[in-house]
mmCIF file of C-alpha atoms in Angstrom:
data_model
loop_
_atom_site.group_PDB
_atom_site.id
_atom_site.type_symbol
_atom_site.label_atom_id
_atom_site.label_comp_id
_atom_site.label_asym_id
_atom_site.label_seq_id
_atom_site.Cartn_x
_atom_site.Cartn_y
_atom_site.Cartn_z
ATOM 1 C CA MET A 24 0.000 0.000 0.000
ATOM 2 C CA LYS A 25 2.831 2.378 0.900
ATOM 3 C CA LYS A 26 4.584 1.634 -2.386
ATOM 4 C CA LEU A 27 1.386 2.402 -4.297
ATOM 5 C CA LEU A 28 1.034 5.747 -2.513
ATOM 6 C CA ALA A 29 4.649 6.585 -3.251
ATOM 7 C CA ILE A 30 4.165 5.801 -6.941
ATOM 8 C CA LEU A 31 1.009 7.913 -7.073
ATOM 9 C CA GLY A 32 2.901 10.797 -5.407
ATOM 10 C CA MET A 33 5.708 10.610 -7.968
ATOM 11 C CA ILE A 34 3.201 10.582 -10.834
ATOM 12 C CA THR A 35 1.457 13.633 -9.358
ATOM 13 C CA CYS A 36 4.762 15.514 -9.091
ATOM 14 C CA MET A 37 5.660 14.659 -12.680
ATOM 15 C CA ILE A 38 2.266 15.869 -13.905
ATOM 16 C CA GLY A 39 2.707 19.100 -11.956
ATOM 17 C CA LEU A 40 6.175 19.699 -13.414
ATOM 18 C CA ALA A 41 4.881 19.020 -16.897
ATOM 19 C CA ALA A 42 2.053 21.469 -16.348
ATOM 20 C CA CYS A 43 4.507 24.140 -15.164
ATOM 21 C CA GLY A 44 6.725 23.572 -18.169
ATOM 22 C CA SER A 45 3.800 23.857 -20.536
ATOM 23 C CA ALA A 46 2.690 27.063 -18.793
ATOM 24 C CA GLU A 47 6.155 28.598 -19.198
ATOM 25 C CA ASN A 48 6.328 27.643 -22.862
ATOM 26 C CA THR A 49 2.863 28.922 -23.698
ATOM 27 C CA PRO A 50 2.867 29.882 -27.380
ATOM 28 C CA LEU A 51 2.414 33.520 -28.245
ATOM 29 C CA THR A 52 -0.933 34.711 -29.470
ATOM 30 C CA PRO A 53 -1.125 36.300 -32.934
ATOM 31 C CA GLU A 54 -1.496 39.672 -31.256
ATOM 32 C CA GLU A 55 1.684 39.118 -29.213
ATOM 33 C CA GLU A 56 3.567 37.987 -32.309
ATOM 34 C CA GLN A 57 2.552 41.202 -34.043
ATOM 35 C CA MET A 58 3.701 43.170 -31.005
ATOM 36 C CA LEU A 59 7.093 41.457 -31.033
ATOM 37 C CA GLN A 60 7.446 42.126 -34.745
ATOM 38 C CA PHE A 61 6.532 45.766 -34.215
ATOM 39 C CA TYR A 62 9.048 46.267 -31.395
ATOM 40 C CA SER A 63 11.719 44.380 -33.335
ATOM 41 C CA GLN A 64 11.279 46.971 -36.071
ATOM 42 C CA ASN A 65 11.755 49.658 -33.402
ATOM 43 C CA VAL A 66 15.057 48.043 -32.407
ATOM 44 C CA ASP A 67 16.114 47.993 -36.081
ATOM 45 C CA ALA A 68 15.273 51.706 -36.265
ATOM 46 C CA ILE A 69 17.352 52.371 -33.136
ATOM 47 C CA GLN A 70 20.307 50.596 -34.735
ATOM 48 C CA ARG A 71 20.009 52.619 -37.934
ATOM 49 C CA ILE A 72 19.841 55.902 -36.014
ATOM 50 C CA CYS A 73 22.959 55.006 -34.024
ATOM 51 C CA GLU A 74 24.795 53.871 -37.151
ATOM 52 C CA ALA A 75 23.936 57.142 -38.895
ATOM 53 C CA GLY A 76 25.199 59.165 -35.916
ATOM 54 C CA MET A 77 21.858 60.919 -35.400
ATOM 55 C CA ILE A 78 21.591 60.404 -31.620
ATOM 56 C CA GLU A 79 21.804 64.084 -30.720
ATOM 57 C CA GLN A 80 18.911 64.899 -33.076
ATOM 58 C CA ASN A 81 16.631 63.048 -30.636
ATOM 59 C CA ALA A 82 17.800 64.870 -27.489
ATOM 60 C CA ASP A 83 14.366 66.488 -27.058
ATOM 61 C CA ASP A 84 12.879 63.109 -26.036
ATOM 62 C CA GLU A 85 14.692 61.974 -22.889
ATOM 63 C CA VAL A 86 13.529 58.336 -23.022
ATOM 64 C CA ILE A 87 14.445 57.853 -26.686
ATOM 65 C CA TYR A 88 17.710 59.740 -26.250
ATOM 66 C CA ASN A 89 18.831 57.603 -23.302
ATOM 67 C CA GLY A 90 17.765 54.445 -25.151
ATOM 68 C CA LEU A 91 19.842 55.417 -28.186
ATOM 69 C CA LYS A 92 22.876 56.143 -26.015
ATOM 70 C CA SER A 93 22.481 52.806 -24.217
ATOM 71 C CA PHE A 94 22.288 50.895 -27.512
ATOM 72 C CA ASP A 95 25.227 52.811 -29.015
ATOM 73 C CA SER A 96 27.359 52.099 -25.937
ATOM 74 C CA ALA A 97 26.486 48.383 -26.097
ATOM 75 C CA MET A 98 27.513 48.178 -29.771
ATOM 76 C CA THR A 99 31.156 48.215 -28.635
ATOM 77 C CA ASP A 100 30.653 44.721 -27.195
ATOM 78 C CA ILE A 101 27.967 43.545 -29.623
ATOM 79 C CA GLY A 102 30.156 44.059 -32.684
ATOM 80 C CA SER A 103 28.352 43.923 -35.988
ATOM 81 C CA TYR A 104 24.577 44.086 -35.787
ATOM 82 C CA LEU A 105 23.066 40.883 -37.223
ATOM 83 C CA GLY A 106 19.388 41.633 -36.588
ATOM 84 C CA THR A 107 16.805 40.589 -34.032
ATOM 85 C CA ASN A 108 15.676 37.111 -33.046
ATOM 86 C CA GLY A 109 12.273 37.148 -31.371
ATOM 87 C CA GLY A 110 11.737 37.991 -27.735
ATOM 88 C CA GLU A 111 9.199 37.916 -24.950
ATOM 89 C CA ILE A 112 6.494 40.046 -23.379
ATOM 90 C CA GLU A 113 6.042 40.378 -19.630
ATOM 91 C CA TYR A 114 2.792 41.830 -18.335
ATOM 92 C CA THR A 115 2.445 43.583 -14.989
ATOM 93 C CA ASP A 116 -0.270 42.511 -12.576
ATOM 94 C CA ASP A 117 -1.642 45.858 -11.452
ATOM 95 C CA SER A 118 -1.790 47.852 -14.683
ATOM 96 C CA ASP A 119 -1.803 47.672 -18.452
ATOM 97 C CA ASP A 120 1.949 48.311 -18.570
ATOM 98 C CA TYR A 121 4.224 45.628 -19.959
ATOM 99 C CA ILE A 122 7.891 44.948 -20.704
ATOM 100 C CA VAL A 123 9.111 43.795 -24.113
ATOM 101 C CA ARG A 124 12.495 42.086 -24.408
ATOM 102 C CA ILE A 125 13.882 41.795 -27.939
ATOM 103 C CA ASN A 126 16.817 39.461 -28.616
ATOM 104 C CA VAL A 127 19.642 41.038 -30.640
ATOM 105 C CA ASN A 128 22.257 38.981 -32.459
ATOM 106 C CA GLY A 129 25.776 40.360 -32.802
ATOM 107 C CA SER A 130 29.066 39.188 -34.228
ATOM 108 C CA ASP A 131 30.816 39.339 -30.836
ATOM 109 C CA HIS A 132 28.021 39.180 -28.264
ATOM 110 C CA ASN A 133 24.265 38.901 -28.222
ATOM 111 C CA ALA A 134 22.146 41.400 -26.325
ATOM 112 C CA ILE A 135 18.630 42.049 -25.081
ATOM 113 C CA VAL A 136 16.874 45.361 -25.670
ATOM 114 C CA GLU A 137 14.369 45.934 -22.871
ATOM 115 C CA LEU A 138 11.515 48.320 -23.623
ATOM 116 C CA VAL A 139 9.146 49.331 -20.824
ATOM 117 C CA VAL A 140 5.791 50.380 -22.277
ATOM 118 C CA THR A 141 2.997 52.297 -20.557
ATOM 119 C CA MET A 142 -0.501 52.583 -21.937
ATOM 120 C CA GLU A 143 -1.840 56.153 -21.822
ATOM 121 C CA SER A 144 -5.296 56.798 -23.270
ATOM 122 C CA GLY A 145 -5.006 53.681 -25.393
ATOM 123 C CA THR A 146 -1.598 54.728 -26.782
ATOM 124 C CA ALA A 147 1.641 52.876 -26.005
ATOM 125 C CA GLN A 148 4.373 55.155 -24.617
ATOM 126 C CA PHE A 149 7.972 54.174 -23.877
ATOM 127 C CA THR A 150 9.050 54.888 -20.300
ATOM 128 C CA SER A 151 12.459 53.193 -20.502
ATOM 129 C CA ILE A 152 14.737 51.673 -23.141
ATOM 130 C CA ALA A 153 17.915 49.845 -22.170
ATOM 131 C CA THR A 154 20.304 47.451 -23.910
ATOM 132 C CA ASN A 155 21.929 44.679 -21.875
ATOM 133 C CA VAL A 156 24.823 42.739 -23.401
ATOM 134 C CA GLU A 157 24.915 39.011 -22.663
ATOM 135 C CA TYR A 158 28.361 37.990 -21.430
ATOM 136 C CA SER A 159 29.649 34.503 -20.818
ATOM 137 C CA PHE A 160 30.352 33.282 -17.297
ATOM 138 C CA GLY A 161 34.100 33.590 -17.841
ATOM 139 C CA GLU A 162 33.765 37.183 -19.045
ATOM 140 C CA LYS A 163 31.625 38.076 -16.047
ATOM 141 C CA MET A 164 34.222 36.583 -13.684
ATOM 142 C CA GLU A 165 37.008 38.452 -15.482
ATOM 143 C CA LYS A 166 35.182 41.773 -15.130
ATOM 144 C CA ALA A 167 34.467 41.067 -11.478
ATOM 145 C CA ALA A 168 38.165 40.335 -10.876
ATOM 146 C CA LEU A 169 39.212 43.527 -12.671
ATOM 147 C CA ASN A 170 36.747 45.590 -10.652
ATOM 148 C CA THR A 171 38.050 44.017 -7.441
ATOM 149 C CA LEU A 172 41.675 44.732 -8.358
ATOM 150 C CA LEU A 173 40.804 48.294 -9.337
ATOM 151 C CA GLY A 174 39.008 48.912 -6.067
ATOM 152 C CA MET A 175 41.781 47.380 -3.949
ATOM 153 C CA GLY A 176 44.449 49.255 -5.935
ATOM 154 C CA THR A 177 42.666 52.550 -5.346
ATOM 155 C CA VAL A 178 42.472 51.852 -1.608
ATOM 156 C CA PHE A 179 46.193 51.018 -1.395
ATOM 157 C CA VAL A 180 47.168 54.143 -3.350
ATOM 158 C CA VAL A 181 45.114 56.321 -1.009
ATOM 159 C CA LEU A 182 46.667 54.638 2.048
ATOM 160 C CA ILE A 183 50.186 55.225 0.685
ATOM 161 C CA LEU A 184 49.405 58.906 0.089
ATOM 162 C CA ILE A 185 48.044 59.246 3.622
ATOM 163 C CA SER A 186 51.167 57.595 5.092
ATOM 164 C CA LEU A 187 53.404 59.969 3.096
ATOM 165 C CA ILE A 188 51.467 62.986 4.349
ATOM 166 C CA ILE A 189 51.729 61.746 7.949
ATOM 167 C CA SER A 190 55.494 61.189 7.557
ATOM 168 C CA LEU A 191 55.887 64.840 6.487
ATOM 169 C CA PHE A 192 54.515 65.988 9.847
ATOM 170 C CA ALA A 193 57.936 65.232 11.401
ATOM 171 C CA PHE A 194 59.509 68.096 9.427
ATOM 172 C CA ILE A 195 57.022 70.730 10.615
ATOM 173 C CA PRO A 196 58.683 71.354 14.066
ATOM 174 C CA LYS A 197 62.086 71.764 12.399
ATOM 175 C CA LEU A 198 60.715 74.345 9.999
ATOM 176 C CA THR A 199 59.081 76.290 12.815
ATOM 177 C CA GLU A 200 62.347 76.272 14.836
ATOM 178 C CA LYS A 201 64.267 77.677 11.874
ATOM 179 C CA LYS A 202 61.755 80.484 11.605
ATOM 180 C CA LYS A 203 62.014 81.255 15.338
ATOM 181 C CA GLU A 204 65.846 81.588 15.376
ATOM 182 C CA PRO A 205 65.995 84.787 13.241
ATOM 183 C CA ALA A 206 63.168 86.177 15.330
ATOM 184 C CA LYS A 207 65.166 85.599 18.551
ATOM 185 C CA ALA A 208 68.257 87.295 17.090
ATOM 186 C CA GLN A 209 66.109 90.233 16.074
ATOM 187 C CA ASP A 210 64.679 90.458 19.595
ATOM 188 C CA VAL A 211 68.211 90.539 21.149
ATOM 189 C CA THR A 212 69.287 93.303 18.778
ATOM 190 C CA THR A 213 66.156 95.260 19.589
ATOM 191 C CA ASP A 214 66.808 94.913 23.331
ATOM 192 C CA ASN A 215 70.367 96.223 22.939
ATOM 193 C CA VAL A 216 69.168 99.233 20.974
ATOM 194 C CA VAL A 217 66.498 99.957 23.559
ATOM 195 C CA ALA A 218 69.048 99.705 26.379
ATOM 196 C CA GLN A 219 71.398 102.125 24.623
ATOM 197 C CA ILE A 220 68.581 104.569 23.986
ATOM 198 C CA ALA A 221 67.486 104.333 27.619
ATOM 199 C CA GLU A 222 71.051 104.904 28.798
ATOM 200 C CA LYS A 223 71.392 107.981 26.609
ATOM 201 C CA GLU A 224 68.072 109.305 27.793
ATOM 202 C CA GLU A 225 69.081 108.691 31.406
ATOM 203 C CA LEU A 226 72.285 110.670 30.952
ATOM 204 C CA SER A 227 70.604 113.454 29.020
ATOM 205 C CA ASP A 228 68.098 113.933 31.805
ATOM 206 C CA ASP A 229 70.886 114.234 34.471
ATOM 207 C CA LEU A 230 73.378 116.467 32.657
ATOM 208 C CA GLU A 231 73.706 118.843 35.594
ATOM 209 C CA LEU A 232 74.198 115.964 37.993
ATOM 210 C CA VAL A 233 76.814 114.460 35.704
ATOM 211 C CA ALA A 234 78.665 117.798 35.578
ATOM 212 C CA VAL A 235 78.679 118.103 39.376
ATOM 213 C CA ILE A 236 79.884 114.526 39.872
ATOM 214 C CA SER A 237 82.559 114.951 37.206
ATOM 215 C CA ALA A 238 83.826 118.125 38.922
ATOM 216 C CA ALA A 239 83.833 116.394 42.314
ATOM 217 C CA ILE A 240 85.831 113.473 40.979
ATOM 218 C CA ALA A 241 88.294 115.795 39.240
ATOM 219 C CA ALA A 242 88.776 117.767 42.466
ATOM 220 C CA TYR A 243 89.242 114.575 44.434
ATOM 221 C CA GLU A 244 91.937 113.338 42.065
ATOM 222 C CA GLY A 245 93.588 116.738 41.974
ATOM 223 C CA SER A 246 93.180 117.229 38.237
ATOM 224 C CA GLY A 247 91.964 120.455 36.828
ATOM 225 C CA SER A 248 89.560 118.967 34.296
ATOM 226 C CA ALA A 249 87.315 115.937 33.783
ATOM 227 C CA ASP A 250 88.694 115.015 30.334
ATOM 228 C CA GLY A 251 90.274 111.779 31.505
ATOM 229 C CA PHE A 252 87.044 109.996 32.354
ATOM 230 C CA VAL A 253 83.460 109.727 31.157
ATOM 231 C CA VAL A 254 80.365 109.208 33.322
ATOM 232 C CA ARG A 255 78.220 106.637 31.483
ATOM 233 C CA SER A 256 75.513 105.954 34.054
ATOM 234 C CA ILE A 257 74.331 107.026 37.453
ATOM 235 C CA ARG A 258 72.770 104.624 39.916
ATOM 236 C CA LYS A 259 71.428 105.186 43.368
ATOM 237 C CA ALA A 260 73.022 103.246 46.222
ATOM 238 C CA TYR A 261 70.867 102.247 49.149
ATOM 239 C CA ARG A 262 72.328 101.803 52.650
ATOM 240 C CA ARG A 263 70.948 99.268 55.083
#
């Protein structure tokens, strides 16, 4: 009995998988085939515009302009344009909008042009056009490795620059000391000049006193004049 139930369960699973596969591979309706043909012609027109170099003439329409630039940029990896090869239509659940994906064949890589369409007053309007190049697994890994190396290299370069800047901080005190030395010498010279000026001022203010002291000293030494000595400064002496 258990074996029979197990067999019935396996059969049920197989039927379910077959039903899912048939649902995914549902054939397109004639209307959808016409839609794909129509949008494939749009992709052909995009390719012709890019090939003719007329992208800037469509700059007034932002969606078309960005779509043309995206397709033209992808042509570097696509190579020669070999035409379209069918596609698919994805409907949204909450509105009449849908996404059309058109397969593009190229000499180097294939690509998918994704057109997002919005229905406005019964008229289809493009809201986004983008071209995605299909790369192999090896190419994707190679690009990922290059991006990783580029990012790590940038980080290391920045760290080296920061370390060099930090190492230069050691020279800043030496530079400041060299600037202070001439300033100190200038201060000493200024002090000497000030002292000399003060001394001269002190003597000029006490000329009479200097004359009296000079005469007293000359009389004490028994000389008739005070030419043999010069009074440079006068200081008061305090007795305890």
